[in-house]
Amino acid sequence: MQSLVTLINVFAVSRGKEDEFVRLWNQTAHLLKQEPGFIDTKLHRSLDAEARFSFINVAHWESQETWQQAIASNPELQDWWRQIALLAEANPALYKVEVQH
C-alpha cells in the first residue's frame, strides 16, 4: 500500500547566492509539478539571517515510489543538483507522519 510522504530538504545557501538559489529552485519545482504523484511544495526562508539552514523545502508526494520515479526519470534534475551544489549544501530526506494531534 502506498502512503503520502513528505520530502523535507534543508539548504545551507552561500551568502549572496540566495536569489540564484531561489531561481533554480523555482525551475525545478516547475519540472516536478509535472510528475505523477506530485502533490505540492513550498520553499521556506529563515527569518534569522544567521540560521545555518537559510531555506527549507517541504513537498508532498503520493508515495515514496512516485517520488523515486520522478527523480530517476528526469535527467534535468541531475543538472539541477550540480548547479545547486555550487550554491548550497542540500540535505533531502523523505518522512511519514508518525504522530498527529
mmCIF file with all atom_site columns, C-alpha atoms in Angstrom:
data_model
loop_
_atom_site.group_PDB
_atom_site.id
_atom_site.type_symbol
_atom_site.label_atom_id
_atom_site.label_alt_id
_atom_site.label_comp_id
_atom_site.label_asym_id
_atom_site.label_entity_id
_atom_site.label_seq_id
_atom_site.pdbx_PDB_ins_code
_atom_site.Cartn_x
_atom_site.Cartn_y
_atom_site.Cartn_z
_atom_site.occupancy
_atom_site.B_iso_or_equiv
_atom_site.pdbx_formal_charge
_atom_site.auth_seq_id
_atom_site.auth_comp_id
_atom_site.auth_asym_id
_atom_site.auth_atom_id
_atom_site.pdbx_PDB_model_num
ATOM 1   C CA . MET A 1 1   ? 0.000  0.000  0.000   1.00 0.00 ? 1   MET A CA 1
ATOM 2   C CA . GLN A 1 2   ? 1.304  3.431  -0.916  1.00 0.00 ? 2   GLN A CA 1
ATOM 3   C CA . SER A 1 3   ? 1.066  6.293  1.543   1.00 0.00 ? 3   SER A CA 1
ATOM 4   C CA . LEU A 1 4   ? 1.658  10.028 1.495   1.00 0.00 ? 4   LEU A CA 1
ATOM 5   C CA . VAL A 1 5   ? 5.259  11.086 2.125   1.00 0.00 ? 5   VAL A CA 1
ATOM 6   C CA . THR A 1 6   ? 6.784  14.437 2.917   1.00 0.00 ? 6   THR A CA 1
ATOM 7   C CA . LEU A 1 7   ? 10.087 15.481 1.416   1.00 0.00 ? 7   LEU A CA 1
ATOM 8   C CA . ILE A 1 8   ? 11.983 17.855 3.682   1.00 0.00 ? 8   ILE A CA 1
ATOM 9   C CA . ASN A 1 9   ? 15.143 19.332 2.219   1.00 0.00 ? 9   ASN A CA 1
ATOM 10  C CA . VAL A 1 10  ? 17.134 21.839 4.258   1.00 0.00 ? 10  VAL A CA 1
ATOM 11  C CA . PHE A 1 11  ? 19.596 24.049 2.403   1.00 0.00 ? 11  PHE A CA 1
ATOM 12  C CA . ALA A 1 12  ? 22.623 25.928 3.688   1.00 0.00 ? 12  ALA A CA 1
ATOM 13  C CA . VAL A 1 13  ? 22.962 28.521 0.921   1.00 0.00 ? 13  VAL A CA 1
ATOM 14  C CA . SER A 1 14  ? 26.156 30.518 0.441   1.00 0.00 ? 14  SER A CA 1
ATOM 15  C CA . ARG A 1 15  ? 25.727 34.193 1.331   1.00 0.00 ? 15  ARG A CA 1
ATOM 16  C CA . GLY A 1 16  ? 24.984 36.324 -1.692  1.00 0.00 ? 16  GLY A CA 1
ATOM 17  C CA . LYS A 1 17  ? 23.680 33.330 -3.658  1.00 0.00 ? 17  LYS A CA 1
ATOM 18  C CA . GLU A 1 18  ? 20.110 33.386 -2.298  1.00 0.00 ? 18  GLU A CA 1
ATOM 19  C CA . ASP A 1 19  ? 18.464 34.915 -5.388  1.00 0.00 ? 19  ASP A CA 1
ATOM 20  C CA . GLU A 1 20  ? 20.202 32.465 -7.724  1.00 0.00 ? 20  GLU A CA 1
ATOM 21  C CA . PHE A 1 21  ? 19.196 29.585 -5.449  1.00 0.00 ? 21  PHE A CA 1
ATOM 22  C CA . VAL A 1 22  ? 15.520 30.647 -5.468  1.00 0.00 ? 22  VAL A CA 1
ATOM 23  C CA . ARG A 1 23  ? 15.591 30.952 -9.263  1.00 0.00 ? 23  ARG A CA 1
ATOM 24  C CA . LEU A 1 24  ? 16.969 27.414 -9.616  1.00 0.00 ? 24  LEU A CA 1
ATOM 25  C CA . TRP A 1 25  ? 14.525 26.052 -7.038  1.00 0.00 ? 25  TRP A CA 1
ATOM 26  C CA . ASN A 1 26  ? 11.586 27.567 -8.934  1.00 0.00 ? 26  ASN A CA 1
ATOM 27  C CA . GLN A 1 27  ? 12.765 25.968 -12.186 1.00 0.00 ? 27  GLN A CA 1
ATOM 28  C CA . THR A 1 28  ? 12.988 22.570 -10.539 1.00 0.00 ? 28  THR A CA 1
ATOM 29  C CA . ALA A 1 29  ? 9.642  22.926 -8.775  1.00 0.00 ? 29  ALA A CA 1
ATOM 30  C CA . HIS A 1 30  ? 8.077  23.604 -12.176 1.00 0.00 ? 30  HIS A CA 1
ATOM 31  C CA . LEU A 1 31  ? 9.618  20.393 -13.555 1.00 0.00 ? 31  LEU A CA 1
ATOM 32  C CA . LEU A 1 32  ? 8.500  18.274 -10.619 1.00 0.00 ? 32  LEU A CA 1
ATOM 33  C CA . LYS A 1 33  ? 4.942  19.638 -10.694 1.00 0.00 ? 33  LYS A CA 1
ATOM 34  C CA . GLN A 1 34  ? 4.523  17.779 -13.990 1.00 0.00 ? 34  GLN A CA 1
ATOM 35  C CA . GLU A 1 35  ? 5.450  14.407 -12.480 1.00 0.00 ? 35  GLU A CA 1
ATOM 36  C CA . PRO A 1 36  ? 2.836  11.800 -11.475 1.00 0.00 ? 36  PRO A CA 1
ATOM 37  C CA . GLY A 1 37  ? 2.404  11.639 -7.717  1.00 0.00 ? 37  GLY A CA 1
ATOM 38  C CA . PHE A 1 38  ? 3.421  15.236 -7.030  1.00 0.00 ? 38  PHE A CA 1
ATOM 39  C CA . ILE A 1 39  ? 1.035  16.999 -4.631  1.00 0.00 ? 39  ILE A CA 1
ATOM 40  C CA . ASP A 1 40  ? 2.602  20.308 -3.598  1.00 0.00 ? 40  ASP A CA 1
ATOM 41  C CA . THR A 1 41  ? 5.752  22.090 -2.482  1.00 0.00 ? 41  THR A CA 1
ATOM 42  C CA . LYS A 1 42  ? 6.674  25.180 -0.508  1.00 0.00 ? 42  LYS A CA 1
ATOM 43  C CA . LEU A 1 43  ? 10.053 26.819 -0.059  1.00 0.00 ? 43  LEU A CA 1
ATOM 44  C CA . HIS A 1 44  ? 10.517 28.462 3.337   1.00 0.00 ? 44  HIS A CA 1
ATOM 45  C CA . ARG A 1 45  ? 13.138 31.138 4.043   1.00 0.00 ? 45  ARG A CA 1
ATOM 46  C CA . SER A 1 46  ? 14.532 31.647 7.528   1.00 0.00 ? 46  SER A CA 1
ATOM 47  C CA . LEU A 1 47  ? 13.779 34.927 9.266   1.00 0.00 ? 47  LEU A CA 1
ATOM 48  C CA . ASP A 1 48  ? 17.132 34.579 11.044  1.00 0.00 ? 48  ASP A CA 1
ATOM 49  C CA . ALA A 1 49  ? 19.949 35.820 8.790   1.00 0.00 ? 49  ALA A CA 1
ATOM 50  C CA . GLU A 1 50  ? 22.406 33.738 10.848  1.00 0.00 ? 50  GLU A CA 1
ATOM 51  C CA . ALA A 1 51  ? 20.458 30.449 10.572  1.00 0.00 ? 51  ALA A CA 1
ATOM 52  C CA . ARG A 1 52  ? 22.555 27.525 9.372   1.00 0.00 ? 52  ARG A CA 1
ATOM 53  C CA . PHE A 1 53  ? 19.765 26.441 7.029   1.00 0.00 ? 53  PHE A CA 1
ATOM 54  C CA . SER A 1 54  ? 18.521 29.516 5.226   1.00 0.00 ? 54  SER A CA 1
ATOM 55  C CA . PHE A 1 55  ? 15.936 27.636 3.160   1.00 0.00 ? 55  PHE A CA 1
ATOM 56  C CA . ILE A 1 56  ? 13.733 24.612 3.809   1.00 0.00 ? 56  ILE A CA 1
ATOM 57  C CA . ASN A 1 57  ? 11.707 22.888 1.117   1.00 0.00 ? 57  ASN A CA 1
ATOM 58  C CA . VAL A 1 58  ? 8.639  20.911 2.212   1.00 0.00 ? 58  VAL A CA 1
ATOM 59  C CA . ALA A 1 59  ? 6.955  18.874 -0.519  1.00 0.00 ? 59  ALA A CA 1
ATOM 60  C CA . HIS A 1 60  ? 4.292  16.202 -0.517  1.00 0.00 ? 60  HIS A CA 1
ATOM 61  C CA . TRP A 1 61  ? 4.177  13.170 -2.779  1.00 0.00 ? 61  TRP A CA 1
ATOM 62  C CA . GLU A 1 62  ? 1.618  10.408 -3.088  1.00 0.00 ? 62  GLU A CA 1
ATOM 63  C CA . SER A 1 63  ? 4.240  7.812  -2.136  1.00 0.00 ? 63  SER A CA 1
ATOM 64  C CA . GLN A 1 64  ? 7.930  7.123  -1.812  1.00 0.00 ? 64  GLN A CA 1
ATOM 65  C CA . GLU A 1 65  ? 7.712  5.225  -5.098  1.00 0.00 ? 65  GLU A CA 1
ATOM 66  C CA . THR A 1 66  ? 6.267  8.161  -7.069  1.00 0.00 ? 66  THR A CA 1
ATOM 67  C CA . TRP A 1 67  ? 8.969  10.464 -5.689  1.00 0.00 ? 67  TRP A CA 1
ATOM 68  C CA . GLN A 1 68  ? 11.716 7.990  -6.582  1.00 0.00 ? 68  GLN A CA 1
ATOM 69  C CA . GLN A 1 69  ? 10.324 7.519  -10.096 1.00 0.00 ? 69  GLN A CA 1
ATOM 70  C CA . ALA A 1 70  ? 10.141 11.290 -10.648 1.00 0.00 ? 70  ALA A CA 1
ATOM 71  C CA . ILE A 1 71  ? 13.761 11.734 -9.578  1.00 0.00 ? 71  ILE A CA 1
ATOM 72  C CA . ALA A 1 72  ? 15.022 8.769  -11.617 1.00 0.00 ? 72  ALA A CA 1
ATOM 73  C CA . SER A 1 73  ? 13.089 9.618  -14.788 1.00 0.00 ? 73  SER A CA 1
ATOM 74  C CA . ASN A 1 74  ? 14.070 13.270 -15.121 1.00 0.00 ? 74  ASN A CA 1
ATOM 75  C CA . PRO A 1 75  ? 17.612 13.859 -16.453 1.00 0.00 ? 75  PRO A CA 1
ATOM 76  C CA . GLU A 1 76  ? 17.220 17.631 -15.994 1.00 0.00 ? 76  GLU A CA 1
ATOM 77  C CA . LEU A 1 77  ? 17.307 17.061 -12.243 1.00 0.00 ? 77  LEU A CA 1
ATOM 78  C CA . GLN A 1 78  ? 20.874 15.767 -12.421 1.00 0.00 ? 78  GLN A CA 1
ATOM 79  C CA . ASP A 1 79  ? 21.938 19.079 -13.942 1.00 0.00 ? 79  ASP A CA 1
ATOM 80  C CA . TRP A 1 80  ? 19.972 20.913 -11.249 1.00 0.00 ? 80  TRP A CA 1
ATOM 81  C CA . TRP A 1 81  ? 21.799 19.039 -8.476  1.00 0.00 ? 81  TRP A CA 1
ATOM 82  C CA . ARG A 1 82  ? 25.154 20.010 -9.992  1.00 0.00 ? 82  ARG A CA 1
ATOM 83  C CA . GLN A 1 83  ? 24.126 23.683 -10.122 1.00 0.00 ? 83  GLN A CA 1
ATOM 84  C CA . ILE A 1 84  ? 22.714 23.652 -6.584  1.00 0.00 ? 84  ILE A CA 1
ATOM 85  C CA . ALA A 1 85  ? 25.920 22.061 -5.254  1.00 0.00 ? 85  ALA A CA 1
ATOM 86  C CA . LEU A 1 86  ? 27.763 25.216 -6.333  1.00 0.00 ? 86  LEU A CA 1
ATOM 87  C CA . LEU A 1 87  ? 25.404 27.375 -4.239  1.00 0.00 ? 87  LEU A CA 1
ATOM 88  C CA . ALA A 1 88  ? 24.282 25.304 -1.292  1.00 0.00 ? 88  ALA A CA 1
ATOM 89  C CA . GLU A 1 89  ? 24.535 22.197 0.819   1.00 0.00 ? 89  GLU A CA 1
ATOM 90  C CA . ALA A 1 90  ? 21.331 20.172 0.410   1.00 0.00 ? 90  ALA A CA 1
ATOM 91  C CA . ASN A 1 91  ? 20.023 17.611 2.906   1.00 0.00 ? 91  ASN A CA 1
ATOM 92  C CA . PRO A 1 92  ? 16.940 15.855 1.472   1.00 0.00 ? 92  PRO A CA 1
ATOM 93  C CA . ALA A 1 93  ? 15.015 13.090 3.216   1.00 0.00 ? 93  ALA A CA 1
ATOM 94  C CA . LEU A 1 94  ? 11.543 11.550 2.990   1.00 0.00 ? 94  LEU A CA 1
ATOM 95  C CA . TYR A 1 95  ? 9.293  11.412 6.066   1.00 0.00 ? 95  TYR A CA 1
ATOM 96  C CA . LYS A 1 96  ? 5.950  9.936  7.057   1.00 0.00 ? 96  LYS A CA 1
ATOM 97  C CA . VAL A 1 97  ? 3.645  11.167 9.790   1.00 0.00 ? 97  VAL A CA 1
ATOM 98  C CA . GLU A 1 98  ? 4.424  9.304  12.996  1.00 0.00 ? 98  GLU A CA 1
ATOM 99  C CA . VAL A 1 99  ? 2.130  11.123 15.420  1.00 0.00 ? 99  VAL A CA 1
ATOM 100 C CA . GLN A 1 100 ? -0.628 13.613 14.760  1.00 0.00 ? 100 GLN A CA 1
ATOM 101 C CA . HIS A 1 101 ? -2.766 15.538 17.269  1.00 0.00 ? 101 HIS A CA 1
#
